[in-house]
Short mmCIF file of C-alpha atoms in Angstrom, two decimals:
data_model
loop_
_atom_site.label_atom_id
_atom_site.label_comp_id
_atom_site.label_asym_id
_atom_site.label_seq_id
_atom_site.Cartn_x
_atom_site.Cartn_y
_atom_site.Cartn_z
CA UNK A 23 0.00 0.00 0.00
CA UNK A 24 1.20 3.49 -0.90
CA UNK A 25 1.91 5.73 2.09
CA UNK A 26 0.97 9.05 0.46
CA UNK A 27 -0.95 9.81 -2.71
CA UNK A 28 -0.80 13.37 -4.06
CA UNK A 29 -3.32 14.38 -6.74
CA UNK A 30 -2.63 17.38 -8.97
CA UNK A 31 -4.48 18.51 -12.11
CA UNK A 32 -1.56 18.52 -14.57
CA UNK A 33 0.72 15.62 -15.57
CA UNK A 34 3.67 18.00 -16.13
CA UNK A 35 3.18 19.43 -12.65
CA UNK A 36 2.99 15.88 -11.25
CA UNK A 37 6.42 14.99 -12.66
CA UNK A 38 8.05 18.10 -11.19
CA UNK A 39 6.48 17.64 -7.75
CA UNK A 40 7.35 13.93 -7.54
CA UNK A 41 11.05 14.79 -7.97
CA UNK A 42 10.94 16.90 -4.80
CA UNK A 43 8.72 14.78 -2.53
CA UNK A 44 10.68 11.54 -2.70
CA UNK A 45 9.83 7.84 -2.56
CA UNK A 46 7.18 8.08 0.20
CA UNK A 47 4.91 10.05 -2.12
CA UNK A 48 3.20 8.99 -5.33
CA UNK A 49 1.99 11.92 -7.46
CA UNK A 50 -0.77 11.44 -10.04
CA UNK A 51 -2.79 13.77 -12.25
CA UNK A 52 -6.54 14.26 -12.66
CA UNK A 53 -5.94 15.90 -16.07
CA UNK A 54 -8.08 18.89 -15.11
CA UNK A 55 -11.73 18.62 -14.10
CA UNK A 56 -13.15 15.13 -13.67
CA UNK A 57 -16.83 16.21 -13.53
CA UNK A 58 -18.96 18.77 -15.32
CA UNK A 59 -22.58 19.83 -15.51
CA UNK A 60 -24.78 17.25 -17.21
CA UNK A 61 -25.75 18.00 -20.82
CA UNK A 62 -29.39 17.14 -20.19
CA UNK A 63 -31.72 19.96 -19.04
CA UNK A 64 -28.84 22.42 -18.76
CA UNK A 65 -27.42 20.29 -15.93
CA UNK A 66 -29.14 22.68 -13.52
CA UNK A 67 -32.26 22.17 -11.44
CA UNK A 68 -33.53 25.74 -11.76
CA UNK A 69 -36.64 25.13 -9.67
CA UNK A 70 -34.56 23.71 -6.84
CA UNK A 71 -32.50 26.85 -6.11
CA UNK A 72 -30.37 26.38 -9.26
CA UNK A 73 -28.82 23.17 -7.92
CA UNK A 74 -26.10 21.81 -10.25
CA UNK A 75 -26.34 18.25 -11.57
CA UNK A 76 -22.92 16.76 -12.32
CA UNK A 77 -21.79 13.82 -14.44
CA UNK A 78 -18.44 12.25 -15.29
CA UNK A 79 -17.74 12.69 -19.03
CA UNK A 80 -17.01 9.51 -20.97
CA UNK A 81 -13.48 10.64 -21.78
CA UNK A 82 -12.77 10.94 -18.03
CA UNK A 83 -14.08 7.52 -17.02
CA UNK A 84 -10.67 5.80 -17.31
CA UNK A 85 -8.89 8.58 -15.37
CA UNK A 86 -11.50 8.42 -12.59
CA UNK A 87 -11.21 4.62 -12.37
CA UNK A 88 -7.42 4.88 -12.01
CA UNK A 89 -7.73 7.60 -9.36
CA UNK A 90 -10.25 5.54 -7.36
CA UNK A 91 -7.91 2.55 -7.44
CA UNK A 92 -4.90 4.67 -6.41
CA UNK A 93 -6.85 6.32 -3.56
CA UNK A 94 -8.06 2.95 -2.26
CA UNK A 95 -4.46 1.70 -2.15
CA UNK A 96 -3.13 4.73 -0.23
CA UNK A 97 -3.05 5.53 3.49
CA UNK A 98 -3.12 9.30 2.98
CA UNK A 99 -4.57 11.31 0.11
CA UNK A 100 -3.32 14.85 -0.49
CA UNK A 101 -5.04 17.10 -3.03
CA UNK A 102 -2.70 19.70 -4.52
CA UNK A 103 -4.69 21.39 -7.27
CA UNK A 104 -4.13 25.10 -7.90
CA UNK A 105 -5.17 27.65 -5.28
CA UNK A 106 -7.85 29.41 -7.28
CA UNK A 107 -11.55 28.72 -7.60
CA UNK A 108 -11.08 26.27 -10.47
CA UNK A 109 -8.42 24.38 -8.53
CA UNK A 110 -10.57 24.37 -5.41
CA UNK A 111 -13.52 23.03 -7.40
CA UNK A 112 -11.31 20.26 -8.82
CA UNK A 113 -10.32 19.37 -5.23
CA UNK A 114 -13.96 19.25 -4.12
CA UNK A 115 -14.99 17.08 -7.11
CA UNK A 116 -12.12 14.71 -6.36
CA UNK A 117 -13.24 14.37 -2.74
CA UNK A 118 -16.80 13.67 -3.87
CA UNK A 119 -16.04 11.24 -6.72
CA UNK A 120 -13.34 9.34 -4.82
CA UNK A 121 -15.61 9.21 -1.74
CA UNK A 122 -13.04 10.82 0.52
CA UNK A 123 -13.90 12.38 3.87
CA UNK A 124 -14.20 16.14 3.24
CA UNK A 125 -13.25 17.33 6.76
CA UNK A 126 -10.19 15.06 6.99
CA UNK A 127 -8.92 15.13 3.41
CA UNK A 128 -5.61 16.99 3.27
CA UNK A 129 -5.71 19.96 0.91
CA UNK A 130 -2.33 21.56 0.23
CA UNK A 131 -1.49 24.67 -1.77
CA UNK A 132 1.70 26.39 -2.87
CA UNK A 133 2.55 29.34 -5.11
CA UNK A 134 5.77 27.90 -6.50
CA UNK A 135 7.01 24.38 -7.13
CA UNK A 136 10.19 24.32 -5.07
CA UNK A 137 11.52 22.03 -2.34
CA UNK A 138 10.88 24.61 0.40
CA UNK A 139 7.38 25.53 -0.80
CA UNK A 140 6.29 21.88 -0.99
CA UNK A 141 7.75 21.05 2.44
CA UNK A 142 5.89 24.01 3.94
CA UNK A 143 2.65 22.96 2.24
CA UNK A 144 2.92 19.39 3.56
CA UNK A 145 3.38 20.73 7.09
CA UNK A 146 0.36 23.05 6.78
CA UNK A 147 -2.54 21.18 5.13
CA UNK A 148 -6.04 22.66 5.27
CA UNK A 149 -9.58 21.69 4.33
CA UNK A 150 -11.23 22.32 0.99
CA UNK A 151 -12.43 25.94 0.93
CA UNK A 152 -16.15 25.71 0.17
CA UNK A 153 -16.40 29.47 -0.37
CA UNK A 154 -14.10 29.15 -3.37
CA UNK A 155 -15.94 26.02 -4.51
CA UNK A 156 -19.32 27.78 -4.38
CA UNK A 157 -17.84 30.75 -6.24
CA UNK A 158 -16.74 28.45 -9.05
CA UNK A 159 -20.09 26.68 -9.11
CA UNK A 160 -21.93 29.99 -9.42
CA UNK A 161 -19.67 31.02 -12.31
CA UNK A 162 -20.14 27.66 -14.08
CA UNK A 163 -23.92 27.75 -13.66
CA UNK A 164 -24.08 31.27 -15.08
CA UNK A 165 -21.89 30.20 -18.00
CA UNK A 166 -24.25 27.35 -18.80
CA UNK A 167 -27.47 29.36 -18.46
CA UNK A 168 -26.24 32.33 -20.50
CA UNK A 169 -24.53 30.22 -23.15
CA UNK A 170 -27.32 27.72 -23.68
CA UNK A 171 -30.09 30.33 -23.69
CA UNK A 172 -28.54 33.10 -25.80
CA UNK A 173 -26.39 31.16 -28.29
CA UNK A 174 -29.43 29.74 -30.20
CA UNK A 175 -30.67 33.31 -30.67
CA UNK A 176 -27.34 34.21 -32.31
CA UNK A 177 -27.62 31.19 -34.61
CA UNK A 178 -31.03 32.36 -35.83
CA UNK A 179 -30.40 36.12 -35.98
CA UNK A 180 -26.71 36.40 -36.93
CA UNK A 181 -25.04 33.19 -38.13
CA UNK A 182 -24.58 29.57 -37.04
CA UNK A 183 -21.74 28.38 -34.76
CA UNK A 184 -21.55 31.63 -32.76
CA UNK A 185 -21.54 31.42 -28.99
CA UNK A 186 -22.65 33.80 -26.24
CA UNK A 187 -20.99 33.90 -22.85
CA UNK A 188 -21.36 35.35 -19.40
CA UNK A 189 -18.50 37.81 -20.01
CA UNK A 190 -18.31 38.24 -23.77
CA UNK A 191 -22.00 39.13 -24.12
CA UNK A 192 -21.58 42.06 -21.72
CA UNK A 193 -18.31 43.07 -23.41
CA UNK A 194 -20.04 43.14 -26.82
CA UNK A 195 -22.77 45.35 -25.34
CA UNK A 196 -20.15 47.83 -24.07
CA UNK A 197 -18.39 47.84 -27.46
CA UNK A 198 -21.67 48.46 -29.32
CA UNK A 199 -22.60 51.33 -27.00
CA UNK A 200 -19.17 52.90 -27.44
CA UNK A 201 -19.35 52.50 -31.23
CA UNK A 202 -22.74 54.23 -31.30
CA UNK A 203 -21.26 57.13 -29.32
CA UNK A 204 -18.43 57.38 -31.87
CA UNK A 205 -20.88 57.37 -34.80
CA UNK A 206 -23.03 60.03 -33.14
CA UNK A 207 -20.07 62.27 -32.31
CA UNK A 208 -19.89 65.55 -34.25
CA UNK A 209 -16.27 66.73 -34.58
CA UNK A 210 -15.43 70.40 -34.11
CA UNK A 211 -12.31 71.97 -35.61
CA UNK A 212 -9.98 74.17 -33.61
CA UNK A 213 -6.67 75.88 -34.30
CA UNK A 214 -3.61 75.31 -32.14
CA UNK A 215 -0.68 77.71 -32.21
CA UNK A 216 2.91 76.62 -31.56
CA UNK A 217 5.87 78.97 -31.45
CA UNK A 218 9.59 78.45 -31.95
CA UNK A 219 11.79 81.17 -30.41
CA UNK A 220 15.52 81.83 -31.02
CA UNK A 221 17.62 82.88 -28.06
CA UNK A 222 20.44 84.12 -30.33
CA UNK A 223 21.10 84.43 -34.07
CA UNK A 224 22.62 80.96 -34.35
CA UNK A 225 19.74 78.79 -35.48
CA UNK A 226 20.92 75.66 -33.66
CA UNK A 227 18.74 73.21 -31.75
CA UNK A 228 20.26 74.25 -28.41
CA UNK A 229 19.27 77.89 -29.00
CA UNK A 230 15.60 77.19 -29.71
CA UNK A 231 12.68 77.30 -27.29
CA UNK A 232 9.37 75.75 -28.20
CA UNK A 233 6.06 76.77 -26.65
CA UNK A 234 2.35 76.35 -27.26
CA UNK A 235 -0.35 78.96 -26.74
CA UNK A 236 -2.56 78.14 -23.80
CA UNK A 237 -5.71 78.88 -25.81
CA UNK A 238 -7.11 77.21 -28.91
CA UNK A 239 -9.13 79.14 -31.47
CA UNK A 240 -12.37 77.87 -32.96
CA UNK A 241 -12.30 80.52 -35.71
CA UNK A 242 -9.50 80.68 -38.29
CA UNK A 243 -9.65 84.49 -38.55
CA UNK A 244 -9.17 84.86 -34.80
CA UNK A 245 -6.13 82.59 -34.99
CA UNK A 246 -4.69 84.62 -37.87
CA UNK A 247 -5.16 87.93 -36.00
CA UNK A 248 -3.40 86.42 -32.95
CA UNK A 249 -0.48 85.38 -35.14
CA UNK A 250 -0.23 88.91 -36.57
CA UNK A 251 0.04 90.33 -33.07
CA UNK A 252 2.67 87.77 -32.13
CA UNK A 253 4.78 88.42 -35.24
CA UNK A 254 5.35 92.06 -34.23
CA UNK A 255 5.96 91.36 -30.55
CA UNK A 256 9.03 90.70 -28.46
CA UNK A 257 9.11 87.84 -25.97
CA UNK A 258 11.26 87.22 -22.95
CA UNK A 259 11.75 84.33 -20.54
CA UNK A 260 10.09 85.38 -17.28
CA UNK A 261 11.75 82.69 -15.21
CA UNK A 262 13.30 79.25 -15.17
CA UNK A 263 12.49 76.59 -12.62
CA UNK A 264 14.47 73.37 -12.33
CA UNK A 265 12.82 70.41 -10.58
CA UNK A 266 14.32 67.00 -9.97
CA UNK A 267 12.53 64.20 -11.80
CA UNK A 268 11.97 60.78 -10.32
CA UNK A 269 10.95 57.62 -12.06
CA UNK A 270 9.82 54.61 -10.09
CA UNK A 271 9.95 51.08 -11.48
CA UNK A 272 6.76 49.28 -12.40
CA UNK A 273 5.48 46.81 -9.79
CA UNK A 274 5.95 43.05 -10.22
CA UNK A 275 3.67 41.29 -12.68
CA UNK A 276 0.07 40.33 -12.05
CA UNK A 277 -1.71 38.14 -14.58
CA UNK A 278 -3.14 41.10 -16.51
CA UNK A 279 0.06 43.18 -16.55
CA UNK A 280 2.08 40.15 -17.68
CA UNK A 281 -0.34 39.63 -20.57
CA UNK A 282 -0.12 43.32 -21.55
CA UNK A 283 3.68 43.49 -21.40
CA UNK A 284 4.15 40.16 -23.21
CA UNK A 285 1.95 41.45 -26.03
CA UNK A 286 3.73 44.82 -26.15
CA UNK A 287 7.32 43.52 -26.02
CA UNK A 288 7.09 39.97 -27.33
CA UNK A 289 3.98 40.05 -29.52
CA UNK A 290 2.39 37.19 -27.55
CA UNK A 291 -1.39 36.81 -27.54
CA UNK A 292 -3.17 36.43 -24.19
CA UNK A 293 -3.64 32.69 -24.67
CA UNK A 294 -0.03 32.23 -25.80
CA UNK A 295 1.27 34.08 -22.75
CA UNK A 296 -0.82 31.96 -20.37
CA UNK A 297 0.17 28.71 -22.09
CA UNK A 298 3.88 29.53 -21.84
CA UNK A 299 3.51 30.77 -18.24
CA UNK A 300 1.66 27.56 -17.31
CA UNK A 301 4.58 25.50 -18.62
CA UNK A 302 7.07 27.63 -16.69
CA UNK A 303 5.06 27.21 -13.49
CA UNK A 304 4.64 23.46 -13.90
CA UNK A 305 8.37 23.14 -14.50
CA UNK A 306 9.04 24.92 -11.21
CA UNK A 307 10.56 28.03 -12.84
CA UNK A 308 8.05 30.75 -11.85
CA UNK A 309 5.40 31.24 -9.20
CA UNK A 310 1.70 30.71 -9.87
CA UNK A 311 0.67 32.77 -12.90
CA UNK A 312 -2.94 33.57 -11.99
CA UNK A 313 -2.76 36.35 -9.44
CA UNK A 314 -3.95 39.92 -8.92
CA UNK A 315 -1.34 40.69 -6.26
CA UNK A 316 1.82 42.79 -6.68
CA UNK A 317 3.14 41.60 -3.31
CA UNK A 318 6.45 39.76 -2.95
CA UNK A 319 7.36 37.60 0.02
CA UNK A 320 10.12 38.68 2.42
CA UNK A 321 12.22 35.76 1.19
CA UNK A 322 11.83 36.88 -2.44
CA UNK A 323 12.78 40.46 -1.54
CA UNK A 324 15.86 39.24 0.31
CA UNK A 325 16.92 37.03 -2.62
CA UNK A 326 16.35 39.94 -5.04
CA UNK A 327 18.59 42.16 -2.94
CA UNK A 328 21.33 39.51 -2.94
CA UNK A 329 21.23 39.28 -6.74
CA UNK A 330 21.26 43.07 -7.20
CA UNK A 331 24.19 43.55 -4.79
CA UNK A 332 26.12 40.77 -6.47
CA UNK A 333 25.47 41.83 -10.08
CA UNK A 334 25.00 45.61 -9.96
CA UNK A 335 26.21 46.90 -6.59
CA UNK A 336 24.81 48.72 -3.57
CA UNK A 337 24.00 51.83 -5.63
CA UNK A 338 21.13 50.05 -7.38
CA UNK A 339 19.69 48.27 -4.37
CA UNK A 340 16.51 49.67 -2.88
CA UNK A 341 13.91 47.33 -1.43
CA UNK A 342 10.30 48.24 -2.21
CA UNK A 343 7.12 46.52 -1.09
CA UNK A 344 4.28 47.17 -3.49
CA UNK A 345 0.68 46.96 -2.31
CA UNK A 346 -2.14 46.07 -4.65
CA UNK A 347 -4.61 48.91 -5.14
CA UNK A 348 -7.42 46.90 -6.69
CA UNK A 349 -10.32 46.10 -4.39
CA UNK A 350 -10.52 42.45 -3.36
CA UNK A 351 -6.95 41.60 -4.33
CA UNK A 352 -5.50 38.71 -2.34
CA UNK A 353 -2.30 39.99 -0.74
CA UNK A 354 -1.58 36.55 0.71
CA UNK A 355 -0.75 35.52 -2.87
CA UNK A 356 2.46 36.64 -4.52
CA UNK A 357 3.05 38.45 -7.76
CA UNK A 358 4.45 36.47 -10.68
CA UNK A 359 8.20 36.07 -10.18
CA UNK A 360 10.99 33.55 -10.84
CA UNK A 361 11.05 30.67 -8.37
CA UNK A 362 14.84 31.04 -8.16
CA UNK A 363 15.90 34.66 -8.61
CA UNK A 364 19.58 33.74 -9.03
CA UNK A 365 18.67 31.85 -12.21
CA UNK A 366 19.13 34.50 -14.90
CA UNK A 367 18.34 32.13 -17.77
CA UNK A 368 16.56 28.81 -18.14
CA UNK A 369 16.45 25.86 -20.49
CA UNK A 370 13.35 25.45 -22.62
CA UNK A 371 11.74 26.71 -25.82
CA UNK A 372 12.53 30.17 -27.19
CA UNK A 373 9.14 31.48 -26.03
CA UNK A 374 9.71 30.12 -22.52
CA UNK A 375 13.14 31.79 -22.39
CA UNK A 376 11.71 35.12 -23.62
CA UNK A 377 8.84 35.17 -21.13
CA UNK A 378 11.07 34.06 -18.25
CA UNK A 379 13.54 36.87 -19.05
CA UNK A 380 10.67 39.38 -19.08
CA UNK A 381 9.48 38.18 -15.65
CA UNK A 382 13.01 38.08 -14.19
CA UNK A 383 13.84 41.62 -15.33
CA UNK A 384 10.55 43.02 -14.03
CA UNK A 385 11.01 41.37 -10.63
CA UNK A 386 14.58 42.60 -10.20
CA UNK A 387 13.72 46.11 -11.45
CA UNK A 388 10.82 46.45 -9.01
#
């Protein structure tokens, strides 16, 4: 009989974790969700407080059978799916399908796949968080109701094979409203006046001062009269003020800022960025890539300082602790960062190397 069985949702993640945990642990994968809403009658009992009705898809039957067998042959079952609502729902479905005891089943979470993070998780198991599970169930039910009810309307009114969704339907509404505002907008012309002044007869770039009039003119004749006045006038510099400029680094990456920067600098689409980041996370090279926090742990800050002192010197070392401004952000989670900050480069595909370098530079700069 196996002493410890650890269930994760990804086979790549399972291989990485098993290397760290050792021979007393067997790590297997659920290959994502093992249950979904039934296809019949929306899979939702609307009259009974929108209760979901789940079924195991045919393609998951073999995986579920293998997991049941592995769980029956193990003394301890640990569920290590991701610490977001999808991961929590996977954990809850595993407990239900494998007939595990919910209060005693060991649920472990970690933000990076490293020896220290896994050891800490094993020492601090918790129960399945039903608040996160219910959040995921509500989202899934809404997806099903909106998609199944509105998509047929699109097929009839627009074209076949289109789909409506809980988020995209609202987004399309916002886009349409904005487009109507643009169409209804009536542009008004105005005239802007810019001046170039010489400080001495030498017409060099260093002797030129550029300025813009603080007022714009709606009438061309008014603008012309103003120019006539200016052409016969003398101007002088009333005063010069010199102020120091400061430029702060951008905070560490959240999911959304990583997607934006990867598109801007690397040309990656959102889905491409998340696919590459998922591979980096499962290989133990970066922390969890779905986060809205800009927070870094004290250990990560200390390691960053060590790298900066070693590579660039004391002059460039200044520890900052960013706080997430968005409401509801989970500060207990970390921003996206390298798992090992002293690893400047990694092995992998070109896209993995590019995205890792982007994350490493942003973390060190912040």
